XYZ file of N, CA, C and O in Angstrom:
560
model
N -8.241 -25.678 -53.738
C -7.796 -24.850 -52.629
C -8.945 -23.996 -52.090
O -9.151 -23.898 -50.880
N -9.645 -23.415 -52.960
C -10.749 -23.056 -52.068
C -11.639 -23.701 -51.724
O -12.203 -23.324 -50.697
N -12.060 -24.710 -52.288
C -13.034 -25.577 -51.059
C -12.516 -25.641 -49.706
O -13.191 -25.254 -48.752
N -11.130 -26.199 -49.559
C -10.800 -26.055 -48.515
C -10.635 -25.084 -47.447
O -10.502 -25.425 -46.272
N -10.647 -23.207 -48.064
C -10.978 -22.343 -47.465
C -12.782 -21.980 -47.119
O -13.278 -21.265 -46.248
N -13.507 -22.912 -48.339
C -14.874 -22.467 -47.689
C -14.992 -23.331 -46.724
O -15.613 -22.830 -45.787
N -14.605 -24.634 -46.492
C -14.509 -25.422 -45.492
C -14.242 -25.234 -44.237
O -14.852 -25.625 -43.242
N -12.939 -24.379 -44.376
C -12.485 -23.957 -43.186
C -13.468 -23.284 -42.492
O -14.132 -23.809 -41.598
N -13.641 -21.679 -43.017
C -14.849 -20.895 -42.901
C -16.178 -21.401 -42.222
O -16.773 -20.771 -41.348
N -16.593 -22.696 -42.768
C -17.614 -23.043 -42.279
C -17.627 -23.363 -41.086
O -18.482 -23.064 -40.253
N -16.087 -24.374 -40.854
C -16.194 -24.993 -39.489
C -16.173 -23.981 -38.428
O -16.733 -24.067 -37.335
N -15.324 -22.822 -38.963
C -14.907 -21.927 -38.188
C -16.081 -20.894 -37.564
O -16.037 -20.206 -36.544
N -17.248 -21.063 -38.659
C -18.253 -20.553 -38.333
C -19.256 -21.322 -37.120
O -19.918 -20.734 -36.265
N -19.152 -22.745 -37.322
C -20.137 -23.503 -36.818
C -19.754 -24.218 -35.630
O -20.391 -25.114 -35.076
N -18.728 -23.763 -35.322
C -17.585 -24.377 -34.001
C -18.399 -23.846 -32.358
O -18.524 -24.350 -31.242
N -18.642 -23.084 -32.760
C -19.597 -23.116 -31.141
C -21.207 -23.925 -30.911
O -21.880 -23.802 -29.887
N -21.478 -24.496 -31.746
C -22.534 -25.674 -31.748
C -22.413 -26.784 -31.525
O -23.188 -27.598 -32.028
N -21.473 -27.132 -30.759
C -21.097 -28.892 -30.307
C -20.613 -28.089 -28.956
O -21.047 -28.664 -27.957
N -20.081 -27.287 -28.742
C -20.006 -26.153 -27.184
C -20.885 -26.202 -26.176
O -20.901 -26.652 -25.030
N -22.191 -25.166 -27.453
C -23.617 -24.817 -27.212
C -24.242 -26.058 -26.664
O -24.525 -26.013 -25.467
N -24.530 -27.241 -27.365
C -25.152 -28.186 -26.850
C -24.573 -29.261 -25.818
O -25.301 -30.183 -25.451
N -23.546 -29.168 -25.453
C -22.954 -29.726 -24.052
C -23.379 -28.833 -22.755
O -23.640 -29.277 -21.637
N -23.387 -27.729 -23.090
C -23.541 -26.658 -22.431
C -25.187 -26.694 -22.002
O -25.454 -26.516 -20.814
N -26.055 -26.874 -22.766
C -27.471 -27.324 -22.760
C -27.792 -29.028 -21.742
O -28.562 -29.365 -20.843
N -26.774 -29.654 -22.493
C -27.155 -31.506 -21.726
C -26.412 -31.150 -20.058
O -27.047 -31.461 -19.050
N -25.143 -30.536 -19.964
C -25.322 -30.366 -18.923
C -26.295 -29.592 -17.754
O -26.578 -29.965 -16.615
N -26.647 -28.502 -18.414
C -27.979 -28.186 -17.801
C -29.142 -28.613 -17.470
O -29.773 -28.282 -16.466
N -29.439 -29.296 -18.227
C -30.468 -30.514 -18.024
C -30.256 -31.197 -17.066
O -30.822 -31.101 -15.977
N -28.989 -32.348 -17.532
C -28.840 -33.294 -16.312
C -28.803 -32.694 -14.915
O -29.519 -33.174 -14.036
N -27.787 -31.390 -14.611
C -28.027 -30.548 -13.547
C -29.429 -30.760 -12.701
O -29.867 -31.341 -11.709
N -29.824 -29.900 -13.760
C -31.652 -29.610 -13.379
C -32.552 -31.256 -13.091
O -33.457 -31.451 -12.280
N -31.986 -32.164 -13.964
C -33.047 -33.302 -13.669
C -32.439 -34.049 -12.744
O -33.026 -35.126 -12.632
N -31.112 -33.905 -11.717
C -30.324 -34.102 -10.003
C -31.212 -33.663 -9.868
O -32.168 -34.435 -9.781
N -31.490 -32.161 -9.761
C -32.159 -31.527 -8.580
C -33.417 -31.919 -8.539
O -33.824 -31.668 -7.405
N -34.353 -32.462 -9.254
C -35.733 -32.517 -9.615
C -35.660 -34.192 -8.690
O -36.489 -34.417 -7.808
N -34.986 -34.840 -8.917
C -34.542 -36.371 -8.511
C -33.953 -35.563 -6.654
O -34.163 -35.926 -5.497
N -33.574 -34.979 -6.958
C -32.896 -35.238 -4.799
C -34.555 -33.970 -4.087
O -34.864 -33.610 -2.951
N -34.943 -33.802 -4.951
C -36.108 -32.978 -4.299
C -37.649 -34.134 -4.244
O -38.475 -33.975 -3.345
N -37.860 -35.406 -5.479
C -38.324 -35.924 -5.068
C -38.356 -37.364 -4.226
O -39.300 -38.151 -4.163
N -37.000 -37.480 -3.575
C -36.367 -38.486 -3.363
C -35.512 -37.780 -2.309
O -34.296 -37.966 -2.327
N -36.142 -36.876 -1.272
C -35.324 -35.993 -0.265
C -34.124 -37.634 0.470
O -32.896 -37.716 0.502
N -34.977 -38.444 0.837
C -34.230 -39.279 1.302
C -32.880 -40.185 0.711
O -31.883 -40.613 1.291
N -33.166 -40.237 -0.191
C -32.108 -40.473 -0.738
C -30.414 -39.374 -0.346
O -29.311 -39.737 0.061
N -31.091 -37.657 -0.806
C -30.300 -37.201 -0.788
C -29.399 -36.993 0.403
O -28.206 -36.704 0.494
N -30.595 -37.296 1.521
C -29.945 -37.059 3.352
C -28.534 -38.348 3.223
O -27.382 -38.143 3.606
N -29.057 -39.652 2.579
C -28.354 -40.470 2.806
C -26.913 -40.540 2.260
O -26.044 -41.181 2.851
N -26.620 -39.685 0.811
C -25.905 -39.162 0.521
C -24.842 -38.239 1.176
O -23.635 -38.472 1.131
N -25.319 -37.337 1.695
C -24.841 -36.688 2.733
C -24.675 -36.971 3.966
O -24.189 -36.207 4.800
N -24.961 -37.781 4.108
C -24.686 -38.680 5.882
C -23.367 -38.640 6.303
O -23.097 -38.493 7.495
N -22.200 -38.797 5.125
C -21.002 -39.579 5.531
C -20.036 -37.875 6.450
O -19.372 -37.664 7.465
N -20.615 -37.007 5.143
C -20.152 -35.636 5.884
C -20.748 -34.880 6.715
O -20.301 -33.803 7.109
N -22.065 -35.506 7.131
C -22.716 -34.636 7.720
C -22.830 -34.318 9.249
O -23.631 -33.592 9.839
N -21.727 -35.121 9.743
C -21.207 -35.068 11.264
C -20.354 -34.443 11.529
O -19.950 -34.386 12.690
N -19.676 -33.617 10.317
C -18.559 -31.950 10.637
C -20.166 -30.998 10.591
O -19.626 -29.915 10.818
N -21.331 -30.714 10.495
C -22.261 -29.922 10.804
C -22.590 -29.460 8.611
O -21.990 -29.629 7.550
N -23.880 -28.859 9.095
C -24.586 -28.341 8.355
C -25.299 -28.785 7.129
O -25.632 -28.132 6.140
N -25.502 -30.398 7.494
C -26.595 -30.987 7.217
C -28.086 -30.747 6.383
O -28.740 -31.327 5.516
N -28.154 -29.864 6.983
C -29.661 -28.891 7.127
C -29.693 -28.280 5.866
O -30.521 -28.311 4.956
N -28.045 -27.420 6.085
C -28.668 -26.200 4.923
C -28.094 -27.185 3.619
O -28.616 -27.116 2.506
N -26.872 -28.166 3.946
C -26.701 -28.600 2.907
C -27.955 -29.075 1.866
O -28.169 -28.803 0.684
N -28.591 -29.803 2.726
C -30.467 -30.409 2.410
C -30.991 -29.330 1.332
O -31.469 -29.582 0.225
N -30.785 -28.050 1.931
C -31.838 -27.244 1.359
C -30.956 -26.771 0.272
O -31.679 -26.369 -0.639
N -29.815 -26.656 0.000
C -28.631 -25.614 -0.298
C -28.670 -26.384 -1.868
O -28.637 -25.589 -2.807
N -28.731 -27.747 -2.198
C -28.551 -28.462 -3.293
C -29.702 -28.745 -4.300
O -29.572 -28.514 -5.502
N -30.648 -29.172 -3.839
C -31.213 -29.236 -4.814
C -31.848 -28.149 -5.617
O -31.944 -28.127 -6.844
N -32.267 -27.256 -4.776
C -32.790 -25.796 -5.405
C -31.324 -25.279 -6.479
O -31.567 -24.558 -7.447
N -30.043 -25.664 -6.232
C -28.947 -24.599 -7.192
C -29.294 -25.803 -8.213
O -29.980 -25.393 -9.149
N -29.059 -26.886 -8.261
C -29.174 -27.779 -9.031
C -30.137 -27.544 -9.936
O -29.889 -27.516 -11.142
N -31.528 -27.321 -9.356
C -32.671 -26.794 -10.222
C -32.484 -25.895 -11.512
O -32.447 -26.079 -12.728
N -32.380 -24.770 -10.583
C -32.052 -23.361 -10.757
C -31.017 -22.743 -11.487
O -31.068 -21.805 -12.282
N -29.906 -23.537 -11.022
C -28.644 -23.416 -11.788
C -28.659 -23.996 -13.497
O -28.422 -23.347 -14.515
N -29.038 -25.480 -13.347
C -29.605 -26.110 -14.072
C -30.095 -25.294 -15.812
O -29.591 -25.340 -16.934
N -31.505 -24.498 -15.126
C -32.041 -23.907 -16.058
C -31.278 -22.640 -16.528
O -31.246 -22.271 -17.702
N -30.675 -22.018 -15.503
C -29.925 -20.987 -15.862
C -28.607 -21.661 -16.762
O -28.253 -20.973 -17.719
N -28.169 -22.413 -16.627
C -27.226 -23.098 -17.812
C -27.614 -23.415 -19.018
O -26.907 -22.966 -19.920
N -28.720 -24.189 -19.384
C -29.717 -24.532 -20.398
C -29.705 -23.165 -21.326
O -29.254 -23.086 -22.468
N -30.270 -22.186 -20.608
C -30.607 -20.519 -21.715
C -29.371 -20.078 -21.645
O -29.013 -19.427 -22.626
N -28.589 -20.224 -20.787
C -26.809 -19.254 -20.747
C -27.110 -18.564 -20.340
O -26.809 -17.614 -21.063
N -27.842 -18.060 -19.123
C -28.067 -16.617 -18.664
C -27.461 -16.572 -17.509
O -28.134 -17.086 -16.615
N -26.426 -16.146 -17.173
C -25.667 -15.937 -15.712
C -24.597 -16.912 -15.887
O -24.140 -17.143 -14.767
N -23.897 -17.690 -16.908
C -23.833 -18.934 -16.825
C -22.367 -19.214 -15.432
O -22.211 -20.226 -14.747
N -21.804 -18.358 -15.422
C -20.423 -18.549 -14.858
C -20.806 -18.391 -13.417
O -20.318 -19.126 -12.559
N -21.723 -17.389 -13.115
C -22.288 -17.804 -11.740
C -22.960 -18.660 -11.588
O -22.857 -19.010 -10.412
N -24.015 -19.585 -12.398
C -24.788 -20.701 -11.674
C -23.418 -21.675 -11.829
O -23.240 -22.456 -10.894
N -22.562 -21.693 -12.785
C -21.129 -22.925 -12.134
C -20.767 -22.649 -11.202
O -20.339 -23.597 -10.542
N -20.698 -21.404 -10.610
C -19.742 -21.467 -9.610
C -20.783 -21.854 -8.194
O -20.247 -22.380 -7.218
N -22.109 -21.585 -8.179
C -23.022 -21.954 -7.472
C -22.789 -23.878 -7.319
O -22.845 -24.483 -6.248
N -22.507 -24.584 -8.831
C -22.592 -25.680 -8.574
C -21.472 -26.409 -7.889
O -21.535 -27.344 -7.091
N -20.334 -25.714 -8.425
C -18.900 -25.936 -7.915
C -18.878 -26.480 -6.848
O -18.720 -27.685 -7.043
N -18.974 -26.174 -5.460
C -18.857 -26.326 -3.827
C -19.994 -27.915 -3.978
O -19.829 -28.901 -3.259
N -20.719 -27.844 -4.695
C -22.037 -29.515 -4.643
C -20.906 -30.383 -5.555
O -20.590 -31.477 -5.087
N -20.416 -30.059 -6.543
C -19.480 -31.017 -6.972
C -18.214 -31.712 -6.480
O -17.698 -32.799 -6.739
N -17.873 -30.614 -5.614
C -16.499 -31.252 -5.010
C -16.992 -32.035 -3.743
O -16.413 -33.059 -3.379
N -18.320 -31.409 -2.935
C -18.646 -32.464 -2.097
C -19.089 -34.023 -2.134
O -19.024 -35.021 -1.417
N -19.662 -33.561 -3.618
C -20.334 -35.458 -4.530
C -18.914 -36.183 -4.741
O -18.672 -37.282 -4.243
N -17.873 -35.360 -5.634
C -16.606 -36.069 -5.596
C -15.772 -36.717 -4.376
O -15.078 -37.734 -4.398
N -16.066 -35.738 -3.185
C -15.461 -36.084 -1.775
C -16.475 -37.352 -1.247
O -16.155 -38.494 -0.916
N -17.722 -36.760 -1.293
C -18.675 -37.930 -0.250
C -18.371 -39.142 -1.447
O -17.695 -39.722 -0.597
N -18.284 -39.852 -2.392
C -18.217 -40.867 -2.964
C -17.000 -41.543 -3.035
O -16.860 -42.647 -3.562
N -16.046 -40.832 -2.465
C -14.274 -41.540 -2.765
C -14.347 -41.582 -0.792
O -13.421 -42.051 -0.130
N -15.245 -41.170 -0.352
C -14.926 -41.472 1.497
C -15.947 -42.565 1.954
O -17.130 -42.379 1.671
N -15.554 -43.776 2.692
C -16.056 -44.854 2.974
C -16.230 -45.599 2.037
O -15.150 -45.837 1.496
N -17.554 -46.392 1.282
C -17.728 -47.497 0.434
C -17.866 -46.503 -0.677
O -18.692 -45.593 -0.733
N -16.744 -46.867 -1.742
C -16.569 -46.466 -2.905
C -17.223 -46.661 -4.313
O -17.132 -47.660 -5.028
N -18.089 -45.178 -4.633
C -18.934 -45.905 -5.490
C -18.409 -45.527 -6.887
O -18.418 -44.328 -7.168
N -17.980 -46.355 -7.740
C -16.919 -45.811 -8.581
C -17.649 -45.110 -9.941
O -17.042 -44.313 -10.657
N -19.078 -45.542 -10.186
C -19.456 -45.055 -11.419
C -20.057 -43.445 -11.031
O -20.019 -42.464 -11.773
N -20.627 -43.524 -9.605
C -21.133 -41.700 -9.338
C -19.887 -40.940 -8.875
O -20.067 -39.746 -8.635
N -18.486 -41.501 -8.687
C -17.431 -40.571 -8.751
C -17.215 -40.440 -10.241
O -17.117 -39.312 -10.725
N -17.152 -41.285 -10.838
C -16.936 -40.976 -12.538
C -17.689 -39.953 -12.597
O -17.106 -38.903 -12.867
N -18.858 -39.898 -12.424
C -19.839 -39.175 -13.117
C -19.736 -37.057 -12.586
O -19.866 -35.967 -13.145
N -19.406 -37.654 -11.104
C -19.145 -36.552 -10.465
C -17.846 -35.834 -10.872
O -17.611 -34.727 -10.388
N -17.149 -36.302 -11.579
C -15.555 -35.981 -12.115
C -16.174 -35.416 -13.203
O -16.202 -34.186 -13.245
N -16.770 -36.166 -14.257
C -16.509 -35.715 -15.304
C -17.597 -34.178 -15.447
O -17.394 -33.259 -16.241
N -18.853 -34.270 -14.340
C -19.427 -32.862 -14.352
C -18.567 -31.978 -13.925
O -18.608 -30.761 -14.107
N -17.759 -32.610 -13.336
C -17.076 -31.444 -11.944
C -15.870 -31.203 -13.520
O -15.376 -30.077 -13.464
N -15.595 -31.657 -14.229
C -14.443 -30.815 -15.061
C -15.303 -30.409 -16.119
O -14.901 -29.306 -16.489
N -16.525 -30.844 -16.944
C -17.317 -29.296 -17.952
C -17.713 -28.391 -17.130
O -17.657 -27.248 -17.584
N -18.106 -28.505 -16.047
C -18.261 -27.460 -15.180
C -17.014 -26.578 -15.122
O -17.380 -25.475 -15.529
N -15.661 -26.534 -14.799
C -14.789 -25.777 -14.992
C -14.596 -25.113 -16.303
O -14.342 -23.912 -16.397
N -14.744 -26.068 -17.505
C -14.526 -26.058 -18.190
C -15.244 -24.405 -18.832
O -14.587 -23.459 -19.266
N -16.648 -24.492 -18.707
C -17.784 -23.451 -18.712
C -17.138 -22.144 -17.353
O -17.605 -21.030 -17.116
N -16.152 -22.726 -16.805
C -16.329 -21.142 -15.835
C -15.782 -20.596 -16.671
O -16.246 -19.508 -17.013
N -14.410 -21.182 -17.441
C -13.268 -20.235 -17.780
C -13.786 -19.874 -19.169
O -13.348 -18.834 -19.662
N -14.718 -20.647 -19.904
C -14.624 -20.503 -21.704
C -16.384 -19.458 -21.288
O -16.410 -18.454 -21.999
N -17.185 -19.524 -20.705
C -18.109 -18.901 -20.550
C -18.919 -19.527 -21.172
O -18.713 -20.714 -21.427
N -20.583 -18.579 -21.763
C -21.905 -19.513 -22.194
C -21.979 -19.626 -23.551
O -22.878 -20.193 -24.172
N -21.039 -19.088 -23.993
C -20.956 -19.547 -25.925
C -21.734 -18.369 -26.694
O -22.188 -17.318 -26.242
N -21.738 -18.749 -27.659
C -22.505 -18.047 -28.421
C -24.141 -18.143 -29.008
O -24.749 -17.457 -29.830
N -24.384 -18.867 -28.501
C -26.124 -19.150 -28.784
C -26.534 -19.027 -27.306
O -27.165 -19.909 -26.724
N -26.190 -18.034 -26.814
C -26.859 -18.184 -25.161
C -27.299 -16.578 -24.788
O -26.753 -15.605 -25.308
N -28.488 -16.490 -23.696
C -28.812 -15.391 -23.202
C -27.595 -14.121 -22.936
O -27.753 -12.944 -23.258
N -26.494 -14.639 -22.338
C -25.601 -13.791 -22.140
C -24.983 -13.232 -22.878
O -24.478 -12.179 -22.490
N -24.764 -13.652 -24.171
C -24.502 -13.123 -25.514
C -25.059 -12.378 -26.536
O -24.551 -11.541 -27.282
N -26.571 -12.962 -26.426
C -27.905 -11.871 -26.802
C -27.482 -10.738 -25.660
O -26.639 -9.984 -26.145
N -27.718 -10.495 -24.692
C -27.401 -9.552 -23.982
C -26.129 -8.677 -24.059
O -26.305 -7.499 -23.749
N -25.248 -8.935 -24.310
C -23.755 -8.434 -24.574
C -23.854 -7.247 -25.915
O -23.466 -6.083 -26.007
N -24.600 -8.213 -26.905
C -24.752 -8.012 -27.993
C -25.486 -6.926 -28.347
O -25.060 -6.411 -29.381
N -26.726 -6.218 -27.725
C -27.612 -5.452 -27.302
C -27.143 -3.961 -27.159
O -27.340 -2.864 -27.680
N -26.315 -4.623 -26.024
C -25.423 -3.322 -25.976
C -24.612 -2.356 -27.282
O -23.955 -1.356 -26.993
């Protein structure tokens, strides 16, 4: 019986480290979009083509890859984390929208789904416990 309570204990201890590191790969991948639609601008215009005749084209251009970057790294350390999601939020639902409108590309809507729900996932549960925002909390 007590192994099974040090057991418990342990998991209970070590349960935000499979969190922590989703929380990290998504930051990455984030960050290595943005690094990919910044050196591959064309690509990204073409992406955006299908919506880009209701207007704002332009800033969309500029508006994505820099949060992607940026956001990216700020997810990776956990520092701000619930604002760089919500920064990414509005680019996810447009990747989910531009890929289910006209020729359907079914594996970058997968892909766009399944960021677009750890991304929620991280607004509501926050940056965990091995992250900048928690060193910081903690400080206090």
């Amino acid at each position: 019986m007590e192994n099974v309570k040090s057991l418990n204990k342990w998991a209970n201890s070590h349960t935000y480290l499979p969190v922590d590191l989703v929380r990290i790969v998504l930051g990455a991948f984030l960050f290595m979009k943005g690094v990919s639609f910044v050196t591959n601008v064309q690509y990204l215009h073409d992406l955006i083509s299908p919506i880009d005749k209701y207007g704002g084209g332009m800033f969309m251009l500029h508006y994505i890859a820099p949060a992607h970057m940026i956001g990216g790294i700020m997810i990776i350390f956990g520092l701000l984390t619930r604002w760089a999601i919500a920064a990414q939020l509005p680019i996810l639902f447009g990747a989910v929208l531009v890929n289910s409108m006209g020729k359907m590309h079914s594996e970058s809507l997968l892909l766009a789904v399944v960021v677009l729900l750890v991304c929620t996932f991280f607004l509501f549960y926050g940056s965990g416990k091995h992250s900048a925002d928690y060193y910081f909390k903690m400080q206090q």
